[in-house]
């Protein structure tokens, strides 16, 4: 049927544009993909799930243009016999179509989709199953090409629509206090998210929102001025500082005279009186020195210290702005702000005129949006602060600082760390666990584990010490990241140092095994890069290769929900799939008697190389160093 000008209603116009947009997208995708296959675009890896999803989406939208809002669902298949990806949309489509046309069965819908699916270089075949499932099988040529590109160009990220400026609020311990396991979680998770974002090309600013301001510092300085005469030239060493801190709190609560002196010190600090500022700076430096030790062990670089004190000068203007916007309300002398829908208000100005943690977070949010021009802000903070943070975000949005539909400002919460008794993590005597002691213990246990395995007899002292650190710190990070972050997690050295199961040690061994296989041959990385696509004949090779090629899909998934345990699960499955392959397939064949290498399967060696590269990149994102020898 020909359409005349009269037929062009605005709705139809919209449909036509939408359709041509889709066609354009498909063409664009295919073009990018062909470039990729030709090896001309070496910067990205395709997300195969995304490719398959858009293949189905385009066909379905073209066949059923009135189903505008229909979301096409494609998932990796749960069983090999169902192919590699499954599209189950025919059922839902058949339901949705019922509203406007005579009934068509899901099977008929599925048949129509399959019939209209264009041939594509990455699809081997498409099958219809049961009442209307569509199973898609990937082409071996495609996967094999992807494997060879990994070996040639390295592991590349998926293409993202827009590279953004991203602020990550992470770690954020408190000055003069011990950095505890909660801060450790924030540090580990924050670092991993930062690396994930950097991998795909975002511009990341990691901010350490240190607790370095407030009444407690007035108390501490008042106490020091009486008990530690040198307080204007040096800070007490960190251990003493923490003790002075505790003592100052106790004195503040029980001694009226001291309380007055403490308040005077607070006023002096707030007015930047030179001596008080000097003492405060010394205290901050001493604490930072301690935090730096932890960051160094955990390979945390470029973390910018920007604590609460930084935002103090910016707060009066924020208060004024909120006041002008009529967002503040008087409540028993306090000025409070009710974020839309909140159960608890933010306290913006206290009855004594002082400002609070809420105020500094409001000022920080505005600064990050306006000065830093952040296009995304993530707060990696324990879940206990959800109400506070969401209140701040909602109030900021209400003040018009950002549009939540355009800028992602999100609390990335996490659960608490529990001891093996499933209670809050404490030492035997009931004290909070000192982070440094914990790391020491980890090193000791990792060292013992290596000695038990007789590694001290094969490795040089230097290698052994490197392995010990990689194992200890890697295990602590991996144990944290491999659990769903919003759950509480039980800290257990025994579990995390186990070389069976989903642990860093297991993955390190898998990685090293692959490395030692390559060391048996004289082939160089260049030789492997130039070898070209592997044949993937054996079913276990084929299975392993397909799993390797899911890396970009997993990265995309992590970018959406920031659940790094999905990456850990993927790597673990990669390692177990590798073991399955290695048990069934010779890579390097040795003479049983002489041990001499008699045959090398270079295709398989190429596959091994791709696996090793993906594990290494996955580990890098998790903040873990792979070791070549252990
Ligand atoms: N913007 C923020 N509020 N970041 C988190 C700060 C964490 C705080 N210093 C604490 O130890 O609980």
Coordinates of C-alpha atoms and ligand atoms in Angstrom, one line a residue:
X1 CA 0.0 0.0 0.0
X2 CA 1.3 3.4 -1.0
X3 CA 1.0 6.2 1.6
X4 CA -0.1 9.6 0.5
X5 CA 0.7 12.8 2.3
X6 CA -2.7 12.8 3.9
X7 CA -1.9 9.5 5.7
X8 CA 1.0 11.1 7.5
X9 CA -0.3 11.6 11.0
X10 CA 2.2 12.7 13.7
X11 CA 2.0 9.1 15.1
X12 CA 3.0 7.6 11.8
X13 CA 5.7 10.2 11.3
X14 CA 7.1 9.2 14.6
X15 CA 7.0 5.5 13.7
X16 CA 8.8 6.1 10.5
X17 CA 11.5 8.1 12.2
X18 CA 11.9 5.5 14.9
X19 CA 12.1 2.8 12.3
X20 CA 14.7 4.5 10.3
X21 CA 16.6 5.3 13.5
X22 CA 16.6 1.5 14.2
X23 CA 17.7 0.7 10.7
X24 CA 20.5 3.3 11.1
X25 CA 21.5 1.7 14.4
X26 CA 21.6 -1.7 12.9
X27 CA 23.6 -0.5 9.9
X28 CA 26.0 1.3 12.3
X29 CA 26.3 -1.7 14.5
X30 CA 27.0 -4.0 11.6
X31 CA 29.5 -1.6 10.1
X32 CA 31.4 -1.3 13.4
X33 CA 31.3 -5.0 13.6
X34 CA 32.7 -5.6 10.2
X35 CA 35.5 -3.2 10.9
X36 CA 36.1 -5.1 14.0
X37 CA 36.2 -8.4 12.3
X38 CA 38.6 -7.0 9.7
X39 CA 40.8 -6.0 12.6
X40 CA 40.6 -2.3 11.7
X41 CA 39.0 -1.3 15.1
X42 CA 41.3 -2.6 17.7
X43 CA 40.0 -0.5 20.6
X44 CA 36.9 -2.4 21.5
X45 CA 35.5 -5.9 22.1
X46 CA 31.9 -6.6 21.0
X47 CA 29.4 -7.5 23.7
X48 CA 28.0 -10.5 22.1
X49 CA 24.8 -10.5 24.2
X50 CA 24.2 -6.9 23.1
X51 CA 24.8 -7.8 19.4
X52 CA 22.3 -10.7 19.6
X53 CA 19.8 -8.6 21.6
X54 CA 19.9 -5.8 19.0
X55 CA 19.6 -8.4 16.2
X56 CA 16.3 -9.6 17.7
X57 CA 15.2 -6.2 18.7
X58 CA 15.5 -4.8 15.2
X59 CA 13.6 -7.6 13.7
X60 CA 10.8 -7.5 16.3
X61 CA 10.5 -3.7 16.0
X62 CA 10.3 -4.0 12.2
X63 CA 7.7 -6.8 12.3
X64 CA 5.6 -5.2 15.1
X65 CA 6.1 -1.4 14.8
X66 CA 3.2 -0.7 17.1
X67 CA 4.9 -2.6 20.0
X68 CA 6.9 0.4 20.8
X69 CA 7.6 -0.2 24.5
X70 CA 8.2 -3.9 24.1
X71 CA 11.5 -4.9 25.7
X72 CA 13.1 -7.8 23.9
X73 CA 14.7 -10.3 26.2
X74 CA 17.7 -12.3 25.3
X75 CA 19.7 -14.3 27.8
X76 CA 22.7 -16.6 27.7
X77 CA 21.3 -20.2 27.4
X78 CA 21.2 -22.3 30.5
X79 CA 22.2 -25.5 28.7
X80 CA 24.4 -26.3 25.6
X81 CA 21.5 -27.9 23.8
X82 CA 19.6 -24.6 23.8
X83 CA 22.4 -23.0 21.9
X84 CA 24.4 -20.0 23.2
X85 CA 21.7 -17.4 23.5
X86 CA 18.0 -17.7 23.9
X87 CA 15.3 -15.2 22.9
X88 CA 12.1 -15.9 24.8
X89 CA 10.2 -12.8 23.7
X90 CA 7.7 -14.7 21.5
X91 CA 5.5 -15.6 24.5
X92 CA 5.3 -12.1 25.8
X93 CA 4.8 -10.7 22.3
X94 CA 1.9 -13.1 21.6
X95 CA 0.3 -11.8 24.8
X96 CA 0.9 -8.2 24.0
X97 CA -0.5 -8.6 20.4
X98 CA -3.7 -10.1 21.7
X99 CA -4.8 -6.6 22.7
X100 CA -4.9 -5.3 19.1
X101 CA -5.3 -8.3 16.8
X102 CA -6.7 -11.8 16.6
X103 CA -4.8 -14.4 18.6
X104 CA -1.4 -15.6 17.3
X105 CA 0.4 -18.4 19.1
X106 CA 3.9 -17.8 20.5
X107 CA 5.1 -20.5 18.1
X108 CA 3.8 -18.5 15.2
X109 CA 5.3 -15.3 16.4
X110 CA 8.6 -17.1 16.9
X111 CA 8.5 -18.6 13.4
X112 CA 7.9 -15.2 12.0
X113 CA 10.9 -13.8 13.9
X114 CA 13.2 -16.6 12.8
X115 CA 12.1 -16.3 9.2
X116 CA 12.9 -12.6 9.1
X117 CA 16.1 -12.7 11.0
X118 CA 18.8 -11.5 8.6
X119 CA 21.9 -13.7 8.3
X120 CA 24.7 -12.3 10.3
X121 CA 28.4 -13.1 10.5
X122 CA 28.3 -14.1 14.1
X123 CA 25.4 -16.5 13.9
X124 CA 25.8 -20.1 12.9
X125 CA 22.1 -21.2 13.2
X126 CA 18.8 -20.3 14.8
X127 CA 16.4 -23.0 16.1
X128 CA 12.9 -22.9 17.2
X129 CA 12.1 -25.0 20.3
X130 CA 9.1 -25.9 22.3
X131 CA 6.2 -23.5 22.4
X132 CA 8.2 -20.6 21.0
X133 CA 11.8 -20.5 22.3
X134 CA 14.4 -19.2 19.9
X135 CA 17.8 -20.7 20.3
X136 CA 20.8 -19.0 18.7
X137 CA 24.1 -20.7 18.0
X138 CA 27.2 -18.6 17.6
X139 CA 29.5 -19.1 14.6
X140 CA 32.8 -20.7 15.3
X141 CA 34.5 -18.5 12.8
X142 CA 33.4 -15.4 14.7
X143 CA 34.4 -16.7 18.1
X144 CA 37.7 -17.9 16.8
X145 CA 38.4 -14.5 15.3
X146 CA 37.6 -12.8 18.6
X147 CA 40.1 -15.1 20.3
X148 CA 42.8 -14.3 17.9
X149 CA 42.1 -10.6 18.3
X150 CA 42.5 -10.8 22.1
X151 CA 45.9 -12.4 21.6
X152 CA 46.9 -9.9 19.0
X153 CA 45.5 -6.6 20.5
X154 CA 45.0 -7.4 24.1
X155 CA 41.7 -7.5 26.1
X156 CA 39.7 -4.5 25.0
X157 CA 36.6 -3.0 26.7
X158 CA 33.1 -2.9 25.2
X159 CA 32.2 0.3 23.5
X160 CA 30.3 2.7 25.8
X161 CA 27.9 5.3 24.5
X162 CA 29.6 8.2 26.3
X163 CA 32.8 8.7 28.2
X164 CA 32.1 10.6 31.4
X165 CA 33.7 12.5 34.2
X166 CA 32.9 10.3 37.2
X167 CA 33.5 11.1 40.9
X168 CA 33.9 8.1 43.2
X169 CA 33.6 8.9 46.9
X170 CA 35.5 6.0 48.5
X171 CA 37.5 4.8 51.6
X172 CA 36.9 8.0 53.6
X173 CA 38.2 7.1 57.1
X174 CA 38.2 9.5 60.0
X175 CA 41.2 11.4 61.3
X176 CA 42.6 10.4 64.7
X177 CA 40.6 7.2 64.5
X178 CA 41.6 3.8 63.4
X179 CA 40.6 2.9 59.8
X180 CA 38.4 -0.1 60.3
X181 CA 37.1 -3.0 58.2
X182 CA 34.2 -1.0 56.9
X183 CA 36.6 1.6 55.4
X184 CA 38.6 -1.3 54.0
X185 CA 35.5 -2.5 52.2
X186 CA 34.8 0.9 50.8
X187 CA 38.5 1.1 49.7
X188 CA 38.4 -2.3 48.0
X189 CA 35.0 -1.9 46.3
X190 CA 35.6 1.7 45.3
X191 CA 39.0 0.9 43.8
X192 CA 37.5 -1.9 41.8
X193 CA 34.7 0.3 40.5
X194 CA 37.2 3.0 39.6
X195 CA 39.3 0.5 37.6
X196 CA 36.2 -0.9 35.9
X197 CA 35.3 2.7 34.8
X198 CA 38.8 3.5 33.7
X199 CA 39.0 0.3 31.7
X200 CA 36.0 1.4 29.6
X201 CA 37.4 4.9 29.2
X202 CA 35.7 7.1 31.8
X203 CA 37.6 9.9 33.4
X204 CA 37.6 9.0 37.1
X205 CA 38.3 11.2 40.1
X206 CA 38.6 9.2 43.3
X207 CA 37.8 11.3 46.4
X208 CA 38.7 10.4 49.9
X209 CA 36.0 12.2 52.0
X210 CA 38.0 12.1 55.2
X211 CA 36.2 12.8 58.5
X212 CA 38.6 15.6 59.4
X213 CA 36.3 18.3 60.9
X214 CA 33.9 18.8 63.7
X215 CA 33.5 19.2 67.5
X216 CA 35.6 16.1 68.1
X217 CA 38.7 17.9 66.9
X218 CA 38.2 20.8 69.3
X219 CA 37.9 18.2 72.1
X220 CA 41.1 16.5 70.9
X221 CA 43.1 19.6 70.6
X222 CA 41.9 20.9 74.0
X223 CA 43.0 17.6 75.5
X224 CA 46.3 17.6 73.8
X225 CA 47.1 21.1 74.9
X226 CA 46.9 19.9 78.5
X227 CA 48.4 16.4 78.2
X228 CA 50.8 16.7 75.3
X229 CA 52.8 19.9 75.6
X230 CA 54.5 19.5 72.2
X231 CA 51.2 19.5 70.4
X232 CA 52.2 22.5 68.3
X233 CA 55.3 21.0 66.9
X234 CA 54.5 17.3 66.5
X235 CA 51.5 15.0 66.6
X236 CA 51.5 12.1 69.1
X237 CA 52.2 8.8 67.2
X238 CA 49.1 7.3 65.7
X239 CA 48.4 4.8 68.6
X240 CA 48.7 7.5 71.2
X241 CA 46.6 9.9 69.1
X242 CA 43.8 7.4 69.1
X243 CA 44.0 7.0 72.8
X244 CA 44.0 10.8 73.3
X245 CA 41.0 11.0 71.1
X246 CA 39.0 8.5 73.2
X247 CA 40.2 10.2 76.4
X248 CA 39.0 13.6 75.1
X249 CA 35.5 12.2 74.5
X250 CA 35.3 10.8 78.0
X251 CA 36.5 14.1 79.5
X252 CA 34.1 16.1 77.4
X253 CA 31.2 14.0 78.7
X254 CA 32.1 14.1 82.4
X255 CA 34.0 17.3 83.0
X256 CA 32.1 20.6 82.6
X257 CA 35.2 22.8 82.8
X258 CA 36.9 20.7 80.1
X259 CA 33.7 21.0 78.0
X260 CA 34.0 24.7 78.0
X261 CA 37.7 24.6 77.0
X262 CA 36.8 22.2 74.2
X263 CA 34.1 24.4 72.8
X264 CA 36.6 27.3 72.9
X265 CA 39.0 25.2 70.8
X266 CA 36.2 24.3 68.4
X267 CA 35.5 28.0 67.9
X268 CA 39.3 28.6 67.3
X269 CA 39.5 25.8 64.8
X270 CA 36.5 27.2 62.9
X271 CA 38.0 30.6 62.8
X272 CA 41.3 29.1 61.6
X273 CA 43.2 30.5 64.5
X274 CA 46.9 29.8 63.6
X275 CA 48.0 27.6 66.5
X276 CA 44.9 25.5 66.5
X277 CA 45.1 25.1 62.8
X278 CA 48.7 24.0 63.2
X279 CA 47.9 21.3 65.7
X280 CA 45.0 20.2 63.6
X281 CA 47.3 19.9 60.5
X282 CA 49.8 17.8 62.5
X283 CA 47.1 15.4 63.6
X284 CA 45.7 15.1 60.1
X285 CA 49.2 14.4 58.7
X286 CA 49.9 11.7 61.3
X287 CA 46.6 9.9 60.5
X288 CA 47.1 10.2 56.8
X289 CA 50.6 8.6 57.1
X290 CA 48.8 5.6 58.7
X291 CA 46.1 5.5 55.9
X292 CA 48.8 5.7 53.2
X293 CA 50.4 2.5 54.5
X294 CA 47.2 0.7 53.9
X295 CA 46.7 2.3 50.4
X296 CA 50.2 1.3 49.5
X297 CA 49.7 -2.4 50.4
X298 CA 46.5 -2.4 48.5
X299 CA 47.9 -0.6 45.4
X300 CA 45.5 2.3 45.7
X301 CA 46.9 5.3 43.7
X302 CA 45.6 8.7 42.8
X303 CA 43.1 8.8 45.7
X304 CA 42.6 12.5 46.3
X305 CA 42.2 13.6 50.0
X306 CA 39.3 16.0 50.1
X307 CA 37.8 15.7 53.5
X308 CA 34.9 17.4 55.2
X309 CA 37.1 20.4 56.1
X310 CA 37.5 21.2 52.4
X311 CA 33.8 22.0 52.2
X312 CA 33.5 24.2 55.3
X313 CA 34.1 27.5 53.4
X314 CA 31.4 26.5 50.9
X315 CA 28.7 25.7 53.4
X316 CA 27.3 29.2 54.2
X317 CA 26.4 29.8 50.6
X318 CA 24.7 26.4 50.4
X319 CA 22.7 27.3 53.5
X320 CA 21.8 30.6 52.0
X321 CA 20.7 29.0 48.7
X322 CA 18.5 26.4 50.5
X323 CA 17.0 29.2 52.5
X324 CA 16.2 31.2 49.4
X325 CA 14.6 28.1 47.8
X326 CA 12.4 27.8 50.9
X327 CA 13.8 24.4 51.6
X328 CA 14.7 25.1 55.3
X329 CA 12.4 24.8 58.2
X330 CA 12.9 25.9 61.8
X331 CA 12.7 23.1 64.3
X332 CA 13.6 23.8 68.0
X333 CA 16.3 26.3 67.0
X334 CA 17.7 24.0 64.3
X335 CA 17.3 24.5 60.6
X336 CA 16.2 21.3 58.9
X337 CA 15.5 20.3 55.4
X338 CA 13.0 17.6 54.4
X339 CA 14.0 15.9 51.2
X340 CA 11.0 14.8 49.1
X341 CA 9.4 11.7 50.6
X342 CA 12.0 11.4 53.4
X343 CA 11.2 10.1 56.9
X344 CA 14.1 11.9 58.5
X345 CA 15.1 15.5 57.8
X346 CA 18.6 16.7 57.2
X347 CA 20.0 19.0 59.9
X348 CA 21.5 21.8 58.0
X349 CA 22.3 24.2 60.8
X350 CA 22.4 23.2 64.5
X351 CA 20.8 25.3 67.2
X352 CA 24.3 26.6 68.2
X353 CA 24.8 27.8 64.6
X354 CA 27.2 25.0 63.8
X355 CA 26.9 22.9 60.7
X356 CA 26.8 19.1 60.4
X357 CA 27.8 16.0 58.4
X358 CA 24.6 16.6 56.4
X359 CA 25.6 20.2 55.5
X360 CA 29.1 19.2 54.4
X361 CA 27.7 16.4 52.2
X362 CA 25.3 18.9 50.6
X363 CA 28.2 21.3 49.9
X364 CA 30.2 18.3 48.6
X365 CA 27.5 17.3 46.2
X366 CA 27.1 20.8 44.8
X367 CA 30.9 21.1 44.5
X368 CA 31.2 17.8 42.6
X369 CA 28.4 18.7 40.2
X370 CA 29.3 22.4 39.6
X371 CA 33.0 22.7 40.0
X372 CA 34.1 19.2 39.1
X373 CA 31.4 18.9 36.4
X374 CA 30.8 15.3 37.4
X375 CA 28.4 13.5 35.1
X376 CA 28.2 10.6 37.5
X377 CA 28.9 10.4 41.2
X378 CA 29.1 7.2 43.2
X379 CA 29.3 7.0 47.0
X380 CA 30.9 3.8 48.1
X381 CA 29.7 3.9 51.7
X382 CA 28.3 1.3 54.1
X383 CA 24.6 0.7 53.8
X384 CA 24.0 2.1 57.2
X385 CA 24.3 5.6 55.7
X386 CA 21.7 5.0 53.1
X387 CA 19.1 7.4 54.6
X388 CA 21.6 10.2 55.1
X389 CA 23.0 9.9 51.5
X390 CA 19.7 9.5 49.7
X391 CA 18.4 12.4 51.7
X392 CA 21.3 14.5 50.5
X393 CA 20.8 13.4 46.8
X394 CA 17.0 14.1 46.9
X395 CA 17.5 17.5 48.5
X396 CA 20.2 18.3 45.9
X397 CA 17.9 17.3 43.0
X398 CA 15.1 19.3 44.5
X399 CA 17.4 22.3 44.7
X400 CA 17.9 21.9 41.0
X401 CA 21.6 21.0 41.1
X402 CA 21.1 18.0 38.8
X403 CA 18.5 16.0 37.0
X404 CA 18.5 12.4 38.4
X405 CA 17.2 11.2 35.0
X406 CA 20.4 12.5 33.3
X407 CA 23.1 12.3 36.0
X408 CA 23.6 9.1 38.0
X409 CA 24.2 10.0 41.7
X410 CA 24.1 6.8 43.6
X411 CA 24.9 5.3 47.0
X412 CA 26.8 2.1 46.4
X413 CA 26.1 0.5 49.7
X414 CA 27.7 -2.6 51.3
X415 CA 27.0 -4.8 54.3
X416 CA 29.1 -5.1 57.4
X417 CA 32.0 -7.5 58.0
X418 CA 31.3 -10.3 60.4
X419 CA 33.6 -12.5 62.4
X420 CA 33.5 -16.3 62.0
X421 CA 31.0 -16.4 64.8
X422 CA 28.7 -14.3 62.5
X423 CA 28.8 -11.5 65.0
X424 CA 30.3 -8.1 64.4
X425 CA 34.0 -8.4 63.6
X426 CA 35.9 -8.0 66.9
X427 CA 39.1 -9.3 68.4
X428 CA 38.9 -12.1 71.1
X429 CA 39.0 -9.4 73.8
X430 CA 36.1 -7.6 72.1
X431 CA 38.1 -4.7 70.7
X432 CA 37.7 -3.5 67.1
X433 CA 40.2 -5.3 64.9
X434 CA 43.2 -3.1 63.9
X435 CA 43.5 -3.1 60.2
X436 CA 47.3 -3.3 60.3
X437 CA 47.1 -6.3 62.6
X438 CA 44.7 -8.0 60.2
X439 CA 47.0 -7.5 57.3
X440 CA 50.0 -8.7 59.3
X441 CA 48.0 -11.8 60.1
X442 CA 47.1 -12.3 56.5
X443 CA 50.7 -12.1 55.4
X444 CA 51.7 -14.6 58.1
X445 CA 49.1 -17.1 57.0
X446 CA 49.8 -16.7 53.3
X447 CA 53.5 -17.2 54.0
X448 CA 52.8 -20.3 56.0
X449 CA 50.6 -21.7 53.3
X450 CA 53.3 -21.3 50.7
X451 CA 55.9 -23.0 53.0
X452 CA 53.4 -25.9 53.6
X453 CA 53.4 -26.3 49.9
X454 CA 57.2 -26.3 49.9
X455 CA 57.3 -23.2 47.7
X456 CA 60.2 -21.8 49.8
X457 CA 62.4 -24.5 48.3
X458 CA 61.7 -23.5 44.7
X459 CA 61.3 -19.7 44.9
X460 CA 63.9 -17.1 45.6
X461 CA 63.4 -15.1 48.8
X462 CA 62.2 -12.2 46.7
X463 CA 59.8 -14.3 44.7
X464 CA 58.5 -15.8 47.9
X465 CA 57.9 -12.4 49.5
X466 CA 56.1 -11.1 46.3
X467 CA 54.0 -14.3 46.2
X468 CA 53.1 -13.9 49.9
X469 CA 51.9 -10.3 49.4
X470 CA 50.0 -11.1 46.3
X471 CA 48.3 -14.0 48.0
X472 CA 47.5 -12.2 51.2
X473 CA 46.2 -8.9 49.8
X474 CA 44.7 -10.5 46.7
X475 CA 42.7 -12.9 48.9
X476 CA 41.4 -10.2 51.1
X477 CA 40.2 -8.2 48.1
X478 CA 38.8 -11.1 46.3
X479 CA 36.9 -12.4 49.3
X480 CA 35.3 -9.1 49.7
X481 CA 34.5 -8.6 46.0
X482 CA 33.3 -12.1 45.3
X483 CA 30.4 -11.7 47.8
X484 CA 27.3 -9.7 46.8
X485 CA 28.3 -6.3 48.2
X486 CA 25.0 -5.5 49.8
X487 CA 25.1 -8.7 52.0
X488 CA 27.1 -8.8 55.2
X489 CA 30.1 -11.0 54.8
X490 CA 32.0 -13.3 57.1
X491 CA 35.7 -12.6 57.2
X492 CA 37.6 -15.9 57.3
X493 CA 41.3 -16.3 56.5
X494 CA 40.8 -20.1 56.2
X495 CA 38.2 -19.7 53.5
X496 CA 39.9 -17.0 51.6
X497 CA 43.3 -18.8 51.5
X498 CA 41.8 -22.1 50.4
X499 CA 43.1 -23.1 47.0
X500 CA 39.9 -24.9 46.1
X501 CA 36.6 -23.1 45.4
X502 CA 36.0 -19.5 44.3
X503 CA 39.1 -17.9 45.8
X504 CA 41.9 -15.7 44.6
X505 CA 44.4 -18.5 45.3
X506 CA 42.5 -20.9 43.0
X507 CA 42.4 -18.3 40.2
X508 CA 46.1 -17.5 40.7
X509 CA 47.0 -21.2 40.3
X510 CA 44.9 -21.5 37.2
X511 CA 46.6 -18.4 35.8
X512 CA 50.1 -19.7 36.6
X513 CA 49.3 -23.1 35.2
X514 CA 48.6 -21.5 31.8
X515 CA 51.7 -19.4 32.1
X516 CA 53.8 -22.4 32.8
X517 CA 52.3 -24.2 29.8
X518 CA 53.6 -21.4 27.5
X519 CA 56.9 -21.5 29.2
X520 CA 57.3 -25.1 27.9
X521 CA 57.5 -23.9 24.4
X522 CA 59.8 -21.4 22.7
X523 CA 57.0 -19.6 21.0
X524 CA 57.0 -15.8 21.7
X525 CA 53.9 -13.7 22.3
X526 CA 54.4 -12.4 18.7
X527 CA 54.3 -15.9 17.4
X528 CA 51.0 -16.5 19.1
X529 CA 49.7 -13.1 17.9
X530 CA 50.5 -13.9 14.3
X531 CA 49.2 -17.4 14.4
X532 CA 45.7 -16.4 13.4
X533 CA 42.3 -17.7 14.5
X534 CA 42.4 -21.1 16.3
X535 CA 40.4 -24.0 14.9
X536 CA 38.4 -24.8 18.2
X537 CA 37.7 -28.4 17.0
X538 CA 37.3 -30.1 20.4
X539 CA 34.0 -29.4 22.2
X540 CA 35.9 -28.3 25.3
X541 CA 38.0 -25.8 23.2
X542 CA 34.8 -24.5 21.8
X543 CA 33.1 -24.1 25.2
X544 CA 36.2 -22.4 26.7
X545 CA 36.5 -20.0 23.7
X546 CA 32.9 -18.9 24.0
X547 CA 33.3 -18.3 27.7
X548 CA 36.3 -16.1 27.0
X549 CA 34.3 -14.0 24.6
X550 CA 31.7 -13.2 27.3
X551 CA 34.1 -10.9 29.1
X552 CA 32.7 -7.7 27.4
X553 CA 29.2 -8.7 28.3
X554 CA 30.1 -9.2 32.0
X555 CA 31.9 -5.8 32.0
X556 CA 28.7 -4.2 30.6
X557 CA 26.7 -5.9 33.3
X558 CA 29.0 -4.7 36.1
X559 CA 28.7 -1.2 34.7
X560 CA 25.0 -1.3 35.2
X561 CA 24.6 -2.6 38.7
X562 CA 28.2 -2.3 40.1
X563 CA 28.1 -5.8 41.5
X564 CA 31.6 -6.9 41.1
X565 CA 30.8 -10.5 42.3
X566 CA 29.5 -11.1 38.8
X567 CA 33.0 -10.5 37.4
X568 CA 34.4 -12.9 40.1
X569 CA 31.9 -15.6 39.3
X570 CA 32.7 -15.2 35.6
X571 CA 36.5 -15.5 36.3
X572 CA 35.9 -18.5 38.5
X573 CA 33.8 -20.2 35.8
X574 CA 36.5 -19.3 33.3
X575 CA 39.1 -21.1 35.5
X576 CA 37.0 -24.2 35.9
X577 CA 36.1 -24.3 32.2
X578 CA 39.8 -24.0 31.5
X579 CA 40.5 -27.0 33.8
X580 CA 37.9 -29.0 32.0
X581 CA 39.5 -28.2 28.7
X582 CA 43.0 -28.9 30.0
X583 CA 42.0 -32.3 31.4
X584 CA 40.6 -33.2 28.0
X585 CA 43.0 -31.6 25.5
X586 CA 46.7 -31.8 25.1
X587 CA 48.3 -28.4 24.5
X588 CA 52.0 -29.4 24.8
X589 CA 52.8 -33.1 24.5
X590 CA 55.9 -34.4 26.3
X591 CA 57.7 -37.6 25.9
X592 CA 56.8 -39.8 28.9
X593 CA 60.4 -41.0 29.4
X594 CA 62.5 -38.0 28.6
X595 CA 60.1 -35.2 29.4
X596 CA 61.1 -33.6 26.1
X597 CA 58.4 -31.6 24.2
X598 CA 57.4 -33.6 21.2
X599 CA 54.3 -31.8 20.0
X600 CA 52.7 -28.4 20.4
X601 CA 49.1 -27.6 19.5
X602 CA 49.6 -23.9 18.7
X603 CA 45.8 -23.4 18.2
X604 CA 45.2 -24.4 21.8
X605 CA 48.2 -22.4 23.0
X606 CA 46.5 -19.4 21.4
X607 CA 43.3 -20.2 23.3
X608 CA 45.3 -20.6 26.5
X609 CA 46.9 -17.2 25.9
X610 CA 43.5 -15.6 25.5
X611 CA 42.3 -17.1 28.8
X612 CA 45.4 -15.9 30.6
X613 CA 45.0 -12.4 29.2
X614 CA 41.3 -12.2 30.3
X615 CA 42.1 -13.5 33.8
X616 CA 44.9 -10.9 34.1
X617 CA 42.6 -8.1 33.0
X618 CA 39.8 -9.4 35.3
X619 CA 42.2 -9.4 38.2
X620 CA 43.5 -6.0 37.3
X621 CA 39.9 -4.6 37.5
X622 CA 39.5 -6.4 40.9
X623 CA 42.7 -4.6 42.0
X624 CA 44.6 -7.9 42.2
X625 CA 48.1 -8.6 40.8
X626 CA 48.6 -11.8 39.0
X627 CA 51.9 -13.6 39.8
X628 CA 53.8 -15.5 37.2
X629 CA 55.3 -17.8 39.7
X630 CA 54.1 -18.9 43.1
Ligands
LIG1 N1 30.5 11.6 51.4 C1 30.5 10.8 52.4 N2 29.7 11.0 53.4 N3 31.3 9.8 52.4 C2 31.5 8.8 53.4 C3 32.2 9.3 54.6 C4 32.4 8.2 55.6 C5 32.6 8.7 57.0 N4 33.9 9.3 57.1 C6 32.6 7.5 58.0 O1 33.6 7.0 58.4 O2 31.5 7.0 58.3

